[in-house]
Short mmCIF file of C-alpha atoms and ligand atoms in Angstrom, two decimals:
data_model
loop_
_atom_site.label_atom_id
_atom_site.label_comp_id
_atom_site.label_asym_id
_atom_site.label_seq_id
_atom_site.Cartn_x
_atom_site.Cartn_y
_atom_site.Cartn_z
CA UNK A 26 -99.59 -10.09 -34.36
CA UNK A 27 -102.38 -7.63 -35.95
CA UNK A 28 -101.00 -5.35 -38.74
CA UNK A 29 -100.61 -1.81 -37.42
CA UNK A 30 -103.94 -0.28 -38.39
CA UNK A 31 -103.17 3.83 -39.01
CA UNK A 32 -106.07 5.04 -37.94
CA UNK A 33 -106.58 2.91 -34.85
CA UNK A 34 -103.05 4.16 -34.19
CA UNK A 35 -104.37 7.81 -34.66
CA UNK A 36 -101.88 8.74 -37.03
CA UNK A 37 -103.56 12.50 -37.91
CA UNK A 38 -103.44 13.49 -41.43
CA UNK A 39 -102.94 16.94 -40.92
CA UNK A 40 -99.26 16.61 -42.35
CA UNK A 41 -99.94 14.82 -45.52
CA UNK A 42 -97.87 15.70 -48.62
CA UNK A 43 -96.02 18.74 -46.19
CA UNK A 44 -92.44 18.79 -46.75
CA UNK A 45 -89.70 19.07 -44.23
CA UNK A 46 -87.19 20.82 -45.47
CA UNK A 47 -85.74 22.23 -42.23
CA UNK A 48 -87.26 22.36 -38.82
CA UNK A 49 -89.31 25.75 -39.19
CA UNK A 50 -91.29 23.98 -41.74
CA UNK A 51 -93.53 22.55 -38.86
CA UNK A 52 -95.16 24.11 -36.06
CA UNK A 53 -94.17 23.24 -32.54
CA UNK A 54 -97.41 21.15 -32.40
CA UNK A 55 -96.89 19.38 -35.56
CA UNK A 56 -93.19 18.61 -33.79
CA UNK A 57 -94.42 16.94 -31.36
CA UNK A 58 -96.79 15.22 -32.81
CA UNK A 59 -93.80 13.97 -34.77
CA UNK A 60 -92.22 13.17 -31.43
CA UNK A 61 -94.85 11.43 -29.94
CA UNK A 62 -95.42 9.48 -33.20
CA UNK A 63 -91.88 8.45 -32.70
CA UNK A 64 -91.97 7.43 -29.28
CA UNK A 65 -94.59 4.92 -30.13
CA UNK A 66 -93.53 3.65 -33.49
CA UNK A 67 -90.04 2.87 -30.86
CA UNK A 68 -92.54 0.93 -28.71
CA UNK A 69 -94.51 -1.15 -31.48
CA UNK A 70 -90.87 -1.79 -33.11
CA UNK A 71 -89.39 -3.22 -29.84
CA UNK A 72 -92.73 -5.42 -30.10
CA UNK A 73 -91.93 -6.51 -33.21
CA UNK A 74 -95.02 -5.47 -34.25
CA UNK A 75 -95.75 -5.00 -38.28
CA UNK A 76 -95.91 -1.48 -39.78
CA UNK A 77 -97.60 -1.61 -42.93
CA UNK A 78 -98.20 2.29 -43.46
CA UNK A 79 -96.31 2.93 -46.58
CA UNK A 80 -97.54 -0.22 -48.89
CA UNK A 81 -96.77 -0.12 -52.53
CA UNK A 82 -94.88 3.05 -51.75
CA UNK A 83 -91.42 4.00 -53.00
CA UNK A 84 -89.29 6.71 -51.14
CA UNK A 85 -85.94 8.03 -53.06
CA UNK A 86 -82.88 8.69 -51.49
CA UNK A 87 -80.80 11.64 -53.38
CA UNK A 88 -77.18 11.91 -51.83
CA UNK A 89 -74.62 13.87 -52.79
CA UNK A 90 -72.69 13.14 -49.56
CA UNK A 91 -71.57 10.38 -47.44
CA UNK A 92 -73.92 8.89 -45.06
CA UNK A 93 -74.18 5.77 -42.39
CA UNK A 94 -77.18 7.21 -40.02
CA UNK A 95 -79.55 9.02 -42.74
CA UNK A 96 -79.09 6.48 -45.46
CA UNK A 97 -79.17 3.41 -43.25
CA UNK A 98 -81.95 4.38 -40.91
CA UNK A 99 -83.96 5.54 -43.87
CA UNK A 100 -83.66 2.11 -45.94
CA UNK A 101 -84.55 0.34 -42.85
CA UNK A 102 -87.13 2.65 -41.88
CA UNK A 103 -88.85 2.53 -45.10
CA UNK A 104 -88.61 -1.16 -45.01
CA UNK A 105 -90.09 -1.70 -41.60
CA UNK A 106 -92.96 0.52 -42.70
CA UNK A 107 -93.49 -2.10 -45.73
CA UNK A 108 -92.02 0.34 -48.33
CA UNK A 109 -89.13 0.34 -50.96
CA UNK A 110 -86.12 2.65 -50.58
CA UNK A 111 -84.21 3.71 -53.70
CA UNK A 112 -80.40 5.12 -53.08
CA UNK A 113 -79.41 6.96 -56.30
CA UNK A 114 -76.16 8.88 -55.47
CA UNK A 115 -76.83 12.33 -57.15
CA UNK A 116 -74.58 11.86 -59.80
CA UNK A 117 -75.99 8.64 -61.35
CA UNK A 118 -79.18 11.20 -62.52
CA UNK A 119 -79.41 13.11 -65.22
CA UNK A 120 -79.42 16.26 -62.60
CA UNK A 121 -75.22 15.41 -62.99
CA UNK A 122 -75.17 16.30 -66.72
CA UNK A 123 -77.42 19.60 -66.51
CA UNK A 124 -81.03 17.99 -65.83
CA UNK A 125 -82.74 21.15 -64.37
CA UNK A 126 -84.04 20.60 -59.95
CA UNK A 127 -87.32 21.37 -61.24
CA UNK A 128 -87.77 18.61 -63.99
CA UNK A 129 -86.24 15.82 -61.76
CA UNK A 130 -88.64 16.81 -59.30
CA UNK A 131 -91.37 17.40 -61.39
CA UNK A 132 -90.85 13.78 -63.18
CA UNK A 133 -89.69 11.77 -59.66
CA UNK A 134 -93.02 12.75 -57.90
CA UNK A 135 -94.68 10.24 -60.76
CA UNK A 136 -92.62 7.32 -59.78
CA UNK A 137 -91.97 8.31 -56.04
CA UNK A 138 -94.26 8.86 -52.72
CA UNK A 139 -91.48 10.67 -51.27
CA UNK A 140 -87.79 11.52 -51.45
CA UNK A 141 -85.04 12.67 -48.67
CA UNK A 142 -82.37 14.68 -50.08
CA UNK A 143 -78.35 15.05 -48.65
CA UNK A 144 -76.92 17.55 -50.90
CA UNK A 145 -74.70 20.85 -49.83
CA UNK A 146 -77.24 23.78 -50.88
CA UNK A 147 -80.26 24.13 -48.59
CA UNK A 148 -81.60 26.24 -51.75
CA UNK A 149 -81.83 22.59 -53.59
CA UNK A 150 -84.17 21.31 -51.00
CA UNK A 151 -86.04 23.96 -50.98
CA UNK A 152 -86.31 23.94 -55.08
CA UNK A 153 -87.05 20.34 -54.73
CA UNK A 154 -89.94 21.32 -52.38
CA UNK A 155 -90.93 23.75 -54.39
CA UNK A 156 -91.65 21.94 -57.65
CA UNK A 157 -92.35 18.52 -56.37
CA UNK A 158 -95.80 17.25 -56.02
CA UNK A 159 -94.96 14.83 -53.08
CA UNK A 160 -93.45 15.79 -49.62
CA UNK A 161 -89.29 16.36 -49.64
CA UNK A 162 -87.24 15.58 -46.39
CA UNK A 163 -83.91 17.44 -46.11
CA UNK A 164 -81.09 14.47 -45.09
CA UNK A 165 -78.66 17.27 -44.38
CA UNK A 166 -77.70 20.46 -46.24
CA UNK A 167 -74.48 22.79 -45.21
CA UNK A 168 -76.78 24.77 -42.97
CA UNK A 169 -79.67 22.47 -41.56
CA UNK A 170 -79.72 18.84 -40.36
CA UNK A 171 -83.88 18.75 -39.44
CA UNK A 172 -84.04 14.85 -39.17
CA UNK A 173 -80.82 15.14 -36.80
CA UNK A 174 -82.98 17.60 -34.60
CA UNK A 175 -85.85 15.46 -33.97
CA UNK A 176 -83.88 12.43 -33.15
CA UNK A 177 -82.02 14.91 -30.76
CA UNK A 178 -84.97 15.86 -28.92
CA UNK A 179 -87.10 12.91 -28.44
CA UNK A 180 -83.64 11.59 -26.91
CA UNK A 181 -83.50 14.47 -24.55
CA UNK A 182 -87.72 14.03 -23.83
CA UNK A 183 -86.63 10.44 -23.31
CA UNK A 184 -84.17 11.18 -20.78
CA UNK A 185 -85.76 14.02 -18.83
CA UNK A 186 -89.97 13.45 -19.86
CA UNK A 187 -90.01 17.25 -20.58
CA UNK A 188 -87.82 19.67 -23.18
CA UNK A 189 -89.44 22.76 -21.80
CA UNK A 190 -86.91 24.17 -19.36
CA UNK A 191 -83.88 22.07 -20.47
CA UNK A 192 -80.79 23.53 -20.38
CA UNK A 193 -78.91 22.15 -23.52
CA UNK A 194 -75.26 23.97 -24.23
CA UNK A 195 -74.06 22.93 -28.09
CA UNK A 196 -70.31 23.33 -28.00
CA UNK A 197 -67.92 23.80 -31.42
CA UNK A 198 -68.66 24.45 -34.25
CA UNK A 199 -71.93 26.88 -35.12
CA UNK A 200 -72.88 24.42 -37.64
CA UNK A 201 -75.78 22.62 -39.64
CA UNK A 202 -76.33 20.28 -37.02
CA UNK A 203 -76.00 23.61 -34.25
CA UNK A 204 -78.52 25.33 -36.25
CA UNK A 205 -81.44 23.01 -36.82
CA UNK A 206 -80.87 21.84 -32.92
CA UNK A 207 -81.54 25.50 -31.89
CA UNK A 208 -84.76 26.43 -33.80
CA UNK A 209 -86.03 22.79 -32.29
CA UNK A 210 -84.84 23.80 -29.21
CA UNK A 211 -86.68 26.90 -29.69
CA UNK A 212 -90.20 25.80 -30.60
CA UNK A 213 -89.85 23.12 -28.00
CA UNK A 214 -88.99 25.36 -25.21
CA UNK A 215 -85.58 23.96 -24.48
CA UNK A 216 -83.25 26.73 -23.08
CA UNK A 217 -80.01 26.23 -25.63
CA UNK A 218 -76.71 27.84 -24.90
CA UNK A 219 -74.18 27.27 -27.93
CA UNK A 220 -70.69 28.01 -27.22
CA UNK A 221 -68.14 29.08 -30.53
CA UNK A 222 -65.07 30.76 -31.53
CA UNK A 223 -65.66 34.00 -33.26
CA UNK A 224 -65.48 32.86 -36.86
CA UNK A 225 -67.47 30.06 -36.02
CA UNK A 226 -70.56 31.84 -34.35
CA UNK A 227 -74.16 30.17 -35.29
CA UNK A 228 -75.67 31.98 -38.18
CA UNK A 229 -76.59 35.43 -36.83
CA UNK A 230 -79.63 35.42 -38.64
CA UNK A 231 -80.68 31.91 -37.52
CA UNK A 232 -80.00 32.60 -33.90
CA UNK A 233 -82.16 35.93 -34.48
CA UNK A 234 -85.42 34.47 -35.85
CA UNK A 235 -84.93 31.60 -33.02
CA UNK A 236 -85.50 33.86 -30.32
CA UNK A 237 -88.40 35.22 -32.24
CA UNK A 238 -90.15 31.36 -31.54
CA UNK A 239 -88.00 31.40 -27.85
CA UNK A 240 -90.40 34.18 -27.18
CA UNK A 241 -93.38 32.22 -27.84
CA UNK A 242 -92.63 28.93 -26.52
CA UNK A 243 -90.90 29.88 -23.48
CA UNK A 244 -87.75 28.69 -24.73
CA UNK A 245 -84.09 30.62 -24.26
CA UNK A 246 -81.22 31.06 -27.31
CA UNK A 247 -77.60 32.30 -25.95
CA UNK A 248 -75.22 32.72 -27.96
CA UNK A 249 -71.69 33.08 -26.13
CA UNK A 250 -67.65 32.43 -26.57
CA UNK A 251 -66.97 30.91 -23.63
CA UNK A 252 -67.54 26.98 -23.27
CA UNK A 253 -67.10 27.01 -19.71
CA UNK A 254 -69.61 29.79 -19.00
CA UNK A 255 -71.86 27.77 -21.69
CA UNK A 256 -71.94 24.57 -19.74
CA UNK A 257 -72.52 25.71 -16.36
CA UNK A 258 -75.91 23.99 -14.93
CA UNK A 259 -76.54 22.57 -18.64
CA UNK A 260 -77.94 18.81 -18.26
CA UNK A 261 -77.36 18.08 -21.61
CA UNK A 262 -73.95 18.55 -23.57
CA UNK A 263 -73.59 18.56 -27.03
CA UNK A 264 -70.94 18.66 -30.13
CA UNK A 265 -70.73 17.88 -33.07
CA UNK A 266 -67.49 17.32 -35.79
CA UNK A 267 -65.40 20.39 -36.06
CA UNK A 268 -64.53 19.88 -39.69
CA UNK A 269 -68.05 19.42 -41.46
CA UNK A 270 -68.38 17.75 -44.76
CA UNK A 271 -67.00 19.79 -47.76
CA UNK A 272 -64.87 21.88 -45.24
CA UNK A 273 -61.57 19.18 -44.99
CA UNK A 274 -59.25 22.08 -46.64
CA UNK A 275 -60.01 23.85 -43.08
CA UNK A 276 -59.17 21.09 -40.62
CA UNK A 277 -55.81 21.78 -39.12
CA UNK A 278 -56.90 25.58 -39.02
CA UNK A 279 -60.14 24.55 -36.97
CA UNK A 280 -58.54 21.67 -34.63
CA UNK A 281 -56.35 24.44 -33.68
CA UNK A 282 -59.67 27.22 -33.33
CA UNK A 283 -61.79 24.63 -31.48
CA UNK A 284 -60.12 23.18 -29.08
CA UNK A 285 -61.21 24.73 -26.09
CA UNK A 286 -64.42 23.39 -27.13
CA UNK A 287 -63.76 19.80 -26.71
CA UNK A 288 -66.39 17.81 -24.05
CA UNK A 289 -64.58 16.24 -22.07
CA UNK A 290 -64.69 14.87 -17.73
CA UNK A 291 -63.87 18.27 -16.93
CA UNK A 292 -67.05 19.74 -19.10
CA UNK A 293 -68.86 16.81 -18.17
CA UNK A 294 -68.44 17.48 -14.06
CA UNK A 295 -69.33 21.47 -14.64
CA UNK A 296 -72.73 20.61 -16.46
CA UNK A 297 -75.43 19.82 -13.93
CA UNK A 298 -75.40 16.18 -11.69
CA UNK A 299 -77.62 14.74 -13.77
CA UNK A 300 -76.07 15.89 -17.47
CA UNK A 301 -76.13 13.25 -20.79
CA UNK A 302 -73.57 13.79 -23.58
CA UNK A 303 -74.74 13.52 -27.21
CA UNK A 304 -73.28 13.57 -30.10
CA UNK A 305 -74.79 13.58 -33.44
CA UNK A 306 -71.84 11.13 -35.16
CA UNK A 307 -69.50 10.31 -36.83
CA UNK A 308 -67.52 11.67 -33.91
CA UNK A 309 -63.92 12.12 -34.23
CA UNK A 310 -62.90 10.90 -31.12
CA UNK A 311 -60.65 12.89 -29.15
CA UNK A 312 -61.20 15.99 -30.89
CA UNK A 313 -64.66 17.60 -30.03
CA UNK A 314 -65.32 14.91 -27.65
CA UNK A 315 -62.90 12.87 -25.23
CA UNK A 316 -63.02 8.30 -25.69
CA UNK A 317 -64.56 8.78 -21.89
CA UNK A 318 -67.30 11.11 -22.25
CA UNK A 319 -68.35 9.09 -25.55
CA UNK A 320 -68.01 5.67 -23.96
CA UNK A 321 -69.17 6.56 -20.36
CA UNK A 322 -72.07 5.98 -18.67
CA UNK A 323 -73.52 9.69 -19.53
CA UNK A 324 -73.30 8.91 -23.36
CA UNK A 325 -76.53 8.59 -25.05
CA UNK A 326 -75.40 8.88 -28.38
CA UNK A 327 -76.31 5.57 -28.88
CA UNK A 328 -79.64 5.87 -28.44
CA UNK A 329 -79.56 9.44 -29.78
CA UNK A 330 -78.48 7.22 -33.45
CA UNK A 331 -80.92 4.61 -32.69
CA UNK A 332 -83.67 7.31 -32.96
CA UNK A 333 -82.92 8.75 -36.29
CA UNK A 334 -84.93 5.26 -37.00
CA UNK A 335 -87.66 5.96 -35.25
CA UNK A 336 -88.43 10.01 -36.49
CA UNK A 337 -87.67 9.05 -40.05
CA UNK A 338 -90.43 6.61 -39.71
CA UNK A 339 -92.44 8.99 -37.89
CA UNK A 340 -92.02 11.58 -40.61
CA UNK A 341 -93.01 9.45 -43.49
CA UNK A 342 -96.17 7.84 -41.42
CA UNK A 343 -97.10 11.74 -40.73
CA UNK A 344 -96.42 13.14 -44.65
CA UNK A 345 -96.69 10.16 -47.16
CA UNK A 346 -100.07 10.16 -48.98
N1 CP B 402 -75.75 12.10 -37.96
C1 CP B 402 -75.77 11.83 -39.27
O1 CP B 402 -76.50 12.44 -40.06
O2 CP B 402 -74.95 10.83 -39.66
P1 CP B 402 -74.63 10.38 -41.14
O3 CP B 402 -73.79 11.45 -41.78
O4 CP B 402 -73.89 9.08 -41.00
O5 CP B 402 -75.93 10.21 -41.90
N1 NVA B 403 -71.85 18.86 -39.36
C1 NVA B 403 -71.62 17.54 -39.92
C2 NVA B 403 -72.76 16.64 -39.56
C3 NVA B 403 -72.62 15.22 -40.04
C4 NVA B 403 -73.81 14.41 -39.70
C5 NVA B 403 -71.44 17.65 -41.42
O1 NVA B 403 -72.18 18.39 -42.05
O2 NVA B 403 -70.55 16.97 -41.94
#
């Protein structure tokens, strides 16, 4: 097999050294250009085709949270792109003992081509972007999941071949993952419904400046209480974990708050003939999502994980200088 050559694959360069610190970071073009890139780094992968865009690179992993999807499908995707991943749990860096954001960055951009960050405060991504000198992915903060988005809609472009038009209703928990899957939804032209308690409502100002890019792309943002009303004609359903990392002092309080928001056969049969269930993961099975619905033949969480490999990969082919 030929080694992937960049520019024959037409990787543009108009995203080097960018950042991607939450979806609104990118354009809806530069999206799906991401998308697209994904789609066919999926294909040359099943070929088992080599992918030698990052060579000689090194891409650092900061967590200061759990992880199976973002930390495995970035060590593998860095890998299959014939770089070197580096985990360093947060607290093995000086950053633990009082190190300031801006040094680490400022010093990690000299060893590293890149670095994805899981921490709690989107405000440390965004100081990391700020003072770095080479492009910083957010792996998750408390209020955006970006990578999570992606994968979610070149799943739901995979399934239907369009997200203009699709009617996608987000159930639970106004979240991180909620929030990053709207503004995507929103550039992309996806019409998104999310369904929450009060208390548990999207971020009012997040839902606001998503309509703002609804307006220009077409796209719809609702924003209601009732899940029933919510998945009426939807095609796709969605939830995520009702008790977020960092928030396990609130769990029996929100089990009890949430669970009218549970997918489940009923959901599934109100949503539209043709509707898919996703899930971002680690579900909690039986909670905000029924064994059936996750199991059955509607489920595409499985491929909806699978493709957090392919637009990680896509994102570093598109940034990495
Ligand atoms: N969906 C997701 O981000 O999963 P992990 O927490 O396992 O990375
Ligand atoms: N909302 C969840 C997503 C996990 C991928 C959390 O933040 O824990």
């Amino acid at each position: 097999m030929p080694e992937y050559d960049r520019a024959v694959a037409g990787i543009p360069d108009t995203l080097k050294g960018r950042s991607f610190t939450r979806v609104a970071d990118w354009s809806p073009d530069e999206l799906l250009t991401a998308l697209d890139l994904a789609d066919e780094l999926k294909v040359e992968r099943a070929r088992r085709r080599e992918l030698r865009i990052l060579p000689g690179r090194t891409v650092g992993l900061i967590f200061r949270k759990p992880s199976t999807r973002t930390r495995i499908s970035s060590e593998v995707g860095i890998a299959e792109l014939g770089g070197m991943a580096l985990y360093v749990p947060a607290a093995d860096l000086q950053l633990s003992r009082g190190e300031s954001t801006r040094d680490t960055a400022l010093v990690l951009s000299r060893f590293l081509s890149a670095i994805t960050i899981r921490t709690f405060d989107q405000t440390e991504v965004d100081e990391f972007a700020e003072h770095a000198t080479i492009p910083i992915v957010n792996g998750l903060t408390d209020t955006s999941h970006p990578l999570q988005a992606l994968a979610d809609a070149m799943t739901i472009r995979e399934r239907f071949g369009t997200l203009e038009g699709v009617r996608v209703a987000y159930l639970g928990d106004g979240n991180n993952v909620c929030h990053s899957l709207m503004r995507i939804a929103a550039r992309t032209g996806m019409h998104l419904v999310a369904a929450s308690p009060e208390g548990y409502l999207p971020d009012p100002v997040v839902v606001a400046s998503c309509r703002e890019d609804a307006a220009a792309s077409g796209a719809s943002i609702d924003v209601m209480v009732d899940p029933v009303e919510a998945v009426a004609g939807a095609r796709v359903l969605y939830t995520d974990v009702w008790t977020s990392m960092g928030q396990e002092d609130e769990r029996e309080q929100r089990l009890r708050d949430l669970a009218p928001y549970r997918i489940d056969a009923e959901k599934l049969a109100a949503a539209a003939p043709d509707a898919i269930a996703l899930h971002c993961l680690p579900a909690h099975v039986g909670e905000e999502i029924t064994a059936d619905v996750l199991y059955g033949d509607r489920s595409l969480v499985w491929d909806q994980a699978e493709n957090r490999l392919h637009v990680y990969k896509a994102v570093l082919a598109l940034t990495v200088r």
